[in-house]
């Protein structure tokens, strides 16, 4: 997979050279390229923004600069998908990360200031480019870069070969089961006078699996009842309903 990230703060994305995403890049599993939007400006001040039509505070990012950048990065007939992190976007979820991880090419446009001129998204949608305006949640950031870091990591870790044990992706929170993850424990068996649940030391795999499912259901029902409500009718078996 190729991911192009366009930003006026390329250094913000340096964290993607680390850890799993960095390993994926070095292994050739992820072709991640970070671009400075100012490379597409046409004035000596390398201007990317201007005052908003209709007045109001702040500045808006210019469509002409973004257009030159995205024309270079979004091939006319290519499979690329344009992702625009925005507080007014659809919520970015694990399901969306899974969908994006199947794409050949993503271009992530990081807005700053009051945002990007609305004609940019319109223009590429009208040209037949798939455009996802995506939000991390109901809060505002100073720019799309932090959201781009989150999205690139959430998508990159799903690529085949990136995470050592693919099975661990299944049992995660928001994984296939649609539940939050059960609590986890490791050595020492007693810490601060607190013991590990006996069932986890029993070696009885069926009981351990049942305990983990029960804990995931309890945790989800307590913290995210909306996720329980969203489960399909056949998602809960008789034993689940006893939890
Ligand atoms: C400028 O971008 C944002 O403020 C932003 C992006 C994605 N999700 C959010 N909740 C905010």
mmCIF file of C-alpha atoms and ligand atoms in Angstrom:
data_model
loop_
_atom_site.group_PDB
_atom_site.id
_atom_site.type_symbol
_atom_site.label_atom_id
_atom_site.label_comp_id
_atom_site.label_asym_id
_atom_site.label_seq_id
_atom_site.Cartn_x
_atom_site.Cartn_y
_atom_site.Cartn_z
ATOM 1 C CA UNK A 1 0.000 0.000 0.000
ATOM 2 C CA UNK A 2 1.067 3.531 -0.734
ATOM 3 C CA UNK A 3 0.092 6.439 1.516
ATOM 4 C CA UNK A 4 0.911 10.050 0.645
ATOM 5 C CA UNK A 5 0.482 12.599 3.439
ATOM 6 C CA UNK A 6 0.399 16.302 2.532
ATOM 7 C CA UNK A 7 1.017 18.817 5.331
ATOM 8 C CA UNK A 8 2.664 22.163 6.082
ATOM 9 C CA UNK A 9 4.334 20.447 9.062
ATOM 10 C CA UNK A 10 6.098 17.350 7.613
ATOM 11 C CA UNK A 11 8.122 16.898 10.825
ATOM 12 C CA UNK A 12 4.853 16.140 12.644
ATOM 13 C CA UNK A 13 4.748 12.830 10.779
ATOM 14 C CA UNK A 14 8.306 11.833 11.831
ATOM 15 C CA UNK A 15 6.791 9.524 14.456
ATOM 16 C CA UNK A 16 5.756 7.249 11.578
ATOM 17 C CA UNK A 17 9.417 6.287 11.157
ATOM 18 C CA UNK A 18 9.194 4.551 14.525
ATOM 19 C CA UNK A 19 7.741 1.296 15.782
ATOM 20 C CA UNK A 20 5.483 -0.923 13.703
ATOM 21 C CA UNK A 21 4.749 1.573 10.960
ATOM 22 C CA UNK A 22 8.459 2.306 10.611
ATOM 23 C CA UNK A 23 9.148 -1.437 10.437
ATOM 24 C CA UNK A 24 6.431 -1.840 7.786
ATOM 25 C CA UNK A 25 8.032 0.929 5.722
ATOM 26 C CA UNK A 26 11.487 -0.641 5.967
ATOM 27 C CA UNK A 27 10.031 -4.045 5.094
ATOM 28 C CA UNK A 28 8.404 -2.565 2.013
ATOM 29 C CA UNK A 29 4.913 -3.366 3.308
ATOM 30 C CA UNK A 30 3.958 0.310 3.398
ATOM 31 C CA UNK A 31 5.172 2.968 0.962
ATOM 32 C CA UNK A 32 4.606 6.108 3.062
ATOM 33 C CA UNK A 33 5.586 9.464 1.572
ATOM 34 C CA UNK A 34 5.247 12.769 3.441
ATOM 35 C CA UNK A 35 5.044 15.970 1.372
ATOM 36 C CA UNK A 36 5.283 19.660 2.294
ATOM 37 C CA UNK A 37 2.272 21.482 0.814
ATOM 38 C CA UNK A 38 4.448 24.579 0.435
ATOM 39 C CA UNK A 39 6.345 22.793 -2.348
ATOM 40 C CA UNK A 40 3.280 23.544 -4.519
ATOM 41 C CA UNK A 41 3.079 27.265 -3.745
ATOM 42 C CA UNK A 42 3.859 29.792 -6.469
ATOM 43 C CA UNK A 43 5.040 32.830 -4.528
ATOM 44 C CA UNK A 44 8.259 33.617 -2.712
ATOM 45 C CA UNK A 45 6.455 33.661 0.641
ATOM 46 C CA UNK A 46 5.168 30.148 -0.090
ATOM 47 C CA UNK A 47 1.646 31.228 0.897
ATOM 48 C CA UNK A 48 -0.923 28.458 1.528
ATOM 49 C CA UNK A 49 -3.805 30.411 3.065
ATOM 50 C CA UNK A 50 -5.897 33.550 2.775
ATOM 51 C CA UNK A 51 -8.771 35.350 4.525
ATOM 52 C CA UNK A 52 -12.210 33.681 4.450
ATOM 53 C CA UNK A 53 -14.883 34.946 2.043
ATOM 54 C CA UNK A 54 -17.840 36.092 4.135
ATOM 55 C CA UNK A 55 -15.523 37.308 6.875
ATOM 56 C CA UNK A 56 -14.874 35.632 10.193
ATOM 57 C CA UNK A 57 -11.787 34.811 12.212
ATOM 58 C CA UNK A 58 -8.815 32.831 10.998
ATOM 59 C CA UNK A 59 -7.533 31.860 7.592
ATOM 60 C CA UNK A 60 -8.602 29.286 4.998
ATOM 61 C CA UNK A 61 -6.226 27.082 2.997
ATOM 62 C CA UNK A 62 -6.170 28.016 -0.682
ATOM 63 C CA UNK A 63 -7.723 25.692 -3.276
ATOM 64 C CA UNK A 64 -5.159 26.444 -5.987
ATOM 65 C CA UNK A 65 -2.206 25.253 -3.906
ATOM 66 C CA UNK A 66 -4.054 22.115 -2.780
ATOM 67 C CA UNK A 67 -5.179 21.527 -6.351
ATOM 68 C CA UNK A 68 -1.622 21.481 -7.677
ATOM 69 C CA UNK A 69 -0.518 19.122 -4.901
ATOM 70 C CA UNK A 70 -3.446 16.722 -5.262
ATOM 71 C CA UNK A 71 -3.288 16.730 -9.078
ATOM 72 C CA UNK A 72 0.302 15.489 -8.724
ATOM 73 C CA UNK A 73 -0.540 12.838 -6.137
ATOM 74 C CA UNK A 74 -3.968 11.627 -7.273
ATOM 75 C CA UNK A 75 -3.488 9.942 -10.651
ATOM 76 C CA UNK A 76 -6.359 10.814 -13.002
ATOM 77 C CA UNK A 77 -7.434 7.207 -13.499
ATOM 78 C CA UNK A 78 -5.742 5.705 -10.465
ATOM 79 C CA UNK A 79 -7.311 3.819 -7.539
ATOM 80 C CA UNK A 80 -6.300 6.453 -5.009
ATOM 81 C CA UNK A 81 -8.665 7.440 -2.202
ATOM 82 C CA UNK A 82 -8.470 10.955 -0.712
ATOM 83 C CA UNK A 83 -8.719 11.121 3.087
ATOM 84 C CA UNK A 84 -9.293 14.502 4.715
ATOM 85 C CA UNK A 85 -9.114 14.542 8.537
ATOM 86 C CA UNK A 86 -11.772 17.003 9.721
ATOM 87 C CA UNK A 87 -13.817 17.634 12.886
ATOM 88 C CA UNK A 88 -16.866 17.787 10.626
ATOM 89 C CA UNK A 89 -16.193 14.402 9.047
ATOM 90 C CA UNK A 90 -17.682 10.946 9.536
ATOM 91 C CA UNK A 91 -16.282 9.210 12.624
ATOM 92 C CA UNK A 92 -13.115 7.187 11.978
ATOM 93 C CA UNK A 93 -13.711 3.679 13.369
ATOM 94 C CA UNK A 94 -11.987 0.297 13.314
ATOM 95 C CA UNK A 95 -14.346 -0.770 10.543
ATOM 96 C CA UNK A 96 -13.265 2.248 8.513
ATOM 97 C CA UNK A 97 -9.591 1.473 9.220
ATOM 98 C CA UNK A 98 -10.188 -2.080 7.972
ATOM 99 C CA UNK A 99 -11.804 -0.743 4.804
ATOM 100 C CA UNK A 100 -8.987 1.723 4.159
ATOM 101 C CA UNK A 101 -6.408 -1.037 4.725
ATOM 102 C CA UNK A 102 -7.745 -2.784 1.598
ATOM 103 C CA UNK A 103 -7.013 0.258 -0.602
ATOM 104 C CA UNK A 104 -3.972 0.383 -2.907
ATOM 105 C CA UNK A 105 -3.306 4.096 -2.460
ATOM 106 C CA UNK A 106 -4.392 6.714 0.079
ATOM 107 C CA UNK A 107 -3.666 10.433 -0.100
ATOM 108 C CA UNK A 108 -4.140 12.196 3.249
ATOM 109 C CA UNK A 109 -4.664 15.977 3.102
ATOM 110 C CA UNK A 110 -3.855 17.626 6.437
ATOM 111 C CA UNK A 111 -5.725 20.909 6.812
ATOM 112 C CA UNK A 112 -4.680 23.709 9.145
ATOM 113 C CA UNK A 113 -6.178 27.043 10.199
ATOM 114 C CA UNK A 114 -9.966 27.118 9.641
ATOM 115 C CA UNK A 115 -9.750 24.343 7.095
ATOM 116 C CA UNK A 116 -9.343 23.770 3.363
ATOM 117 C CA UNK A 117 -11.466 25.673 0.776
ATOM 118 C CA UNK A 118 -14.575 23.484 0.332
ATOM 119 C CA UNK A 119 -14.191 23.471 -3.466
ATOM 120 C CA UNK A 120 -11.185 21.142 -3.174
ATOM 121 C CA UNK A 121 -13.217 18.181 -1.893
ATOM 122 C CA UNK A 122 -16.034 19.021 -4.331
ATOM 123 C CA UNK A 123 -13.594 19.148 -7.265
ATOM 124 C CA UNK A 124 -12.073 15.733 -6.624
ATOM 125 C CA UNK A 125 -15.421 14.103 -5.829
ATOM 126 C CA UNK A 126 -16.760 15.467 -9.128
ATOM 127 C CA UNK A 127 -13.688 14.000 -10.820
ATOM 128 C CA UNK A 128 -14.713 10.602 -9.456
ATOM 129 C CA UNK A 129 -12.134 10.413 -6.680
ATOM 130 C CA UNK A 130 -13.399 8.680 -3.530
ATOM 131 C CA UNK A 131 -13.098 11.271 -0.758
ATOM 132 C CA UNK A 132 -13.475 10.449 2.956
ATOM 133 C CA UNK A 133 -13.717 13.371 5.370
ATOM 134 C CA UNK A 134 -13.009 11.634 8.678
ATOM 135 C CA UNK A 135 -13.128 12.748 12.317
ATOM 136 C CA UNK A 136 -11.378 11.143 15.304
ATOM 137 C CA UNK A 137 -14.213 12.275 17.563
ATOM 138 C CA UNK A 138 -16.037 15.337 18.808
ATOM 139 C CA UNK A 139 -13.184 17.730 19.490
ATOM 140 C CA UNK A 140 -11.119 20.193 17.493
ATOM 141 C CA UNK A 141 -7.371 20.002 16.826
ATOM 142 C CA UNK A 142 -5.097 22.668 15.368
ATOM 143 C CA UNK A 143 -4.539 20.618 12.249
ATOM 144 C CA UNK A 144 -5.099 17.282 10.599
ATOM 145 C CA UNK A 145 -1.571 15.972 11.277
ATOM 146 C CA UNK A 146 -2.334 14.279 14.615
ATOM 147 C CA UNK A 147 -5.384 12.638 13.031
ATOM 148 C CA UNK A 148 -3.208 11.531 10.100
ATOM 149 C CA UNK A 149 -0.793 9.876 12.553
ATOM 150 C CA UNK A 150 -3.710 8.014 14.153
ATOM 151 C CA UNK A 151 -5.214 6.932 10.845
ATOM 152 C CA UNK A 152 -1.917 5.840 9.284
ATOM 153 C CA UNK A 153 -1.087 3.764 12.381
ATOM 154 C CA UNK A 154 -4.595 2.269 12.647
ATOM 155 C CA UNK A 155 -4.527 1.319 8.937
ATOM 156 C CA UNK A 156 -0.829 0.408 8.668
ATOM 157 C CA UNK A 157 -0.966 -2.101 11.534
ATOM 158 C CA UNK A 158 -3.700 -4.027 9.708
ATOM 159 C CA UNK A 159 -1.557 -4.632 6.628
ATOM 160 C CA UNK A 160 -0.493 -8.268 6.239
ATOM 161 C CA UNK A 161 2.896 -8.914 7.826
ATOM 162 C CA UNK A 162 3.012 -5.751 9.933
ATOM 163 C CA UNK A 163 1.784 -7.176 13.236
ATOM 164 C CA UNK A 164 3.711 -10.318 14.264
ATOM 165 C CA UNK A 165 0.716 -12.331 15.405
ATOM 166 C CA UNK A 166 -2.321 -11.550 13.196
ATOM 167 C CA UNK A 167 -4.512 -13.380 15.724
ATOM 168 C CA UNK A 168 -3.904 -10.538 18.200
ATOM 169 C CA UNK A 169 -5.752 -8.236 15.808
ATOM 170 C CA UNK A 170 -8.867 -10.358 16.139
ATOM 171 C CA UNK A 171 -9.169 -10.211 19.937
ATOM 172 C CA UNK A 172 -8.604 -6.489 20.246
ATOM 173 C CA UNK A 173 -11.161 -3.981 21.369
ATOM 174 C CA UNK A 174 -13.478 -3.108 18.483
ATOM 175 C CA UNK A 175 -12.247 -6.249 16.800
ATOM 176 C CA UNK A 176 -14.385 -8.778 14.962
ATOM 177 C CA UNK A 177 -16.469 -9.599 18.057
ATOM 178 C CA UNK A 178 -17.579 -5.958 18.273
ATOM 179 C CA UNK A 179 -16.737 -5.884 21.978
ATOM 180 C CA UNK A 180 -14.174 -4.108 24.117
ATOM 181 C CA UNK A 181 -11.146 -6.203 25.033
ATOM 182 C CA UNK A 182 -11.138 -8.265 28.244
ATOM 183 C CA UNK A 183 -8.673 -7.307 31.042
ATOM 184 C CA UNK A 184 -5.162 -8.749 30.660
ATOM 185 C CA UNK A 185 -2.613 -9.906 33.271
ATOM 186 C CA UNK A 186 1.021 -11.022 33.355
ATOM 187 C CA UNK A 187 3.708 -11.885 35.953
ATOM 188 C CA UNK A 188 4.102 -11.510 38.903
ATOM 189 C CA UNK A 189 1.024 -13.568 39.976
ATOM 190 C CA UNK A 190 0.628 -11.297 43.024
ATOM 191 C CA UNK A 191 1.322 -7.554 42.856
ATOM 192 C CA UNK A 192 0.505 -5.066 45.628
ATOM 193 C CA UNK A 193 -1.428 -7.887 47.293
ATOM 194 C CA UNK A 194 -3.565 -8.241 44.170
ATOM 195 C CA UNK A 195 -3.863 -11.706 42.618
ATOM 196 C CA UNK A 196 -4.546 -12.741 39.018
ATOM 197 C CA UNK A 197 -8.033 -14.315 38.469
ATOM 198 C CA UNK A 198 -7.661 -18.046 39.253
ATOM 199 C CA UNK A 199 -9.236 -19.166 36.006
ATOM 200 C CA UNK A 200 -6.289 -17.666 34.076
ATOM 201 C CA UNK A 201 -3.891 -19.916 36.034
ATOM 202 C CA UNK A 202 -6.060 -23.027 35.559
ATOM 203 C CA UNK A 203 -4.788 -24.026 32.124
ATOM 204 C CA UNK A 204 -8.408 -24.847 31.268
ATOM 205 C CA UNK A 205 -8.655 -23.181 27.849
ATOM 206 C CA UNK A 206 -12.437 -23.463 27.439
ATOM 207 C CA UNK A 207 -13.013 -21.869 30.865
ATOM 208 C CA UNK A 208 -10.432 -19.183 30.129
ATOM 209 C CA UNK A 209 -12.089 -18.405 26.819
ATOM 210 C CA UNK A 210 -15.518 -18.208 28.515
ATOM 211 C CA UNK A 211 -14.167 -15.964 31.272
ATOM 212 C CA UNK A 212 -12.594 -13.637 28.690
ATOM 213 C CA UNK A 213 -15.826 -13.444 26.701
ATOM 214 C CA UNK A 214 -17.816 -12.717 29.891
ATOM 215 C CA UNK A 215 -15.389 -9.978 30.904
ATOM 216 C CA UNK A 216 -15.493 -8.426 27.445
ATOM 217 C CA UNK A 217 -19.305 -8.421 27.575
ATOM 218 C CA UNK A 218 -19.370 -6.944 31.100
ATOM 219 C CA UNK A 219 -16.839 -4.245 30.195
ATOM 220 C CA UNK A 220 -18.649 -3.373 26.978
ATOM 221 C CA UNK A 221 -22.073 -3.277 28.654
ATOM 222 C CA UNK A 222 -20.691 -0.995 31.378
ATOM 223 C CA UNK A 223 -18.613 1.379 29.259
ATOM 224 C CA UNK A 224 -20.146 1.204 25.785
ATOM 225 C CA UNK A 225 -23.783 0.061 25.891
ATOM 226 C CA UNK A 226 -24.073 1.497 22.379
ATOM 227 C CA UNK A 227 -21.768 -1.262 21.143
ATOM 228 C CA UNK A 228 -23.939 -3.945 22.757
ATOM 229 C CA UNK A 229 -26.976 -2.393 21.092
ATOM 230 C CA UNK A 230 -25.139 -2.433 17.742
ATOM 231 C CA UNK A 231 -24.360 -6.146 17.930
ATOM 232 C CA UNK A 232 -26.303 -8.274 15.483
ATOM 233 C CA UNK A 233 -29.105 -10.423 16.957
ATOM 234 C CA UNK A 234 -27.098 -13.621 16.447
ATOM 235 C CA UNK A 235 -23.955 -12.128 17.994
ATOM 236 C CA UNK A 236 -24.956 -13.099 21.550
ATOM 237 C CA UNK A 237 -25.466 -16.735 22.446
ATOM 238 C CA UNK A 238 -27.508 -18.051 25.426
ATOM 239 C CA UNK A 239 -24.481 -18.000 27.748
ATOM 240 C CA UNK A 240 -23.776 -14.382 26.755
ATOM 241 C CA UNK A 241 -27.269 -13.345 27.747
ATOM 242 C CA UNK A 242 -26.671 -14.751 31.256
ATOM 243 C CA UNK A 243 -23.765 -12.324 31.810
HETATM 244 C C1 LIG B 1 -8.036 20.097 11.739
HETATM 245 O O1 LIG B 1 -8.463 18.761 12.015
HETATM 246 C C2 LIG B 1 -9.152 18.561 13.178
HETATM 247 O O2 LIG B 1 -9.347 19.463 13.985
HETATM 248 C C3 LIG B 1 -9.670 17.208 13.398
HETATM 249 C C4 LIG B 1 -9.366 16.171 12.501
HETATM 250 C C5 LIG B 1 -9.896 14.897 12.759
HETATM 251 N N1 LIG B 1 -10.671 14.654 13.839
HETATM 252 C C6 LIG B 1 -10.974 15.662 14.690
HETATM 253 N N2 LIG B 1 -11.781 15.383 15.759
HETATM 254 C C7 LIG B 1 -10.479 16.952 14.507
#
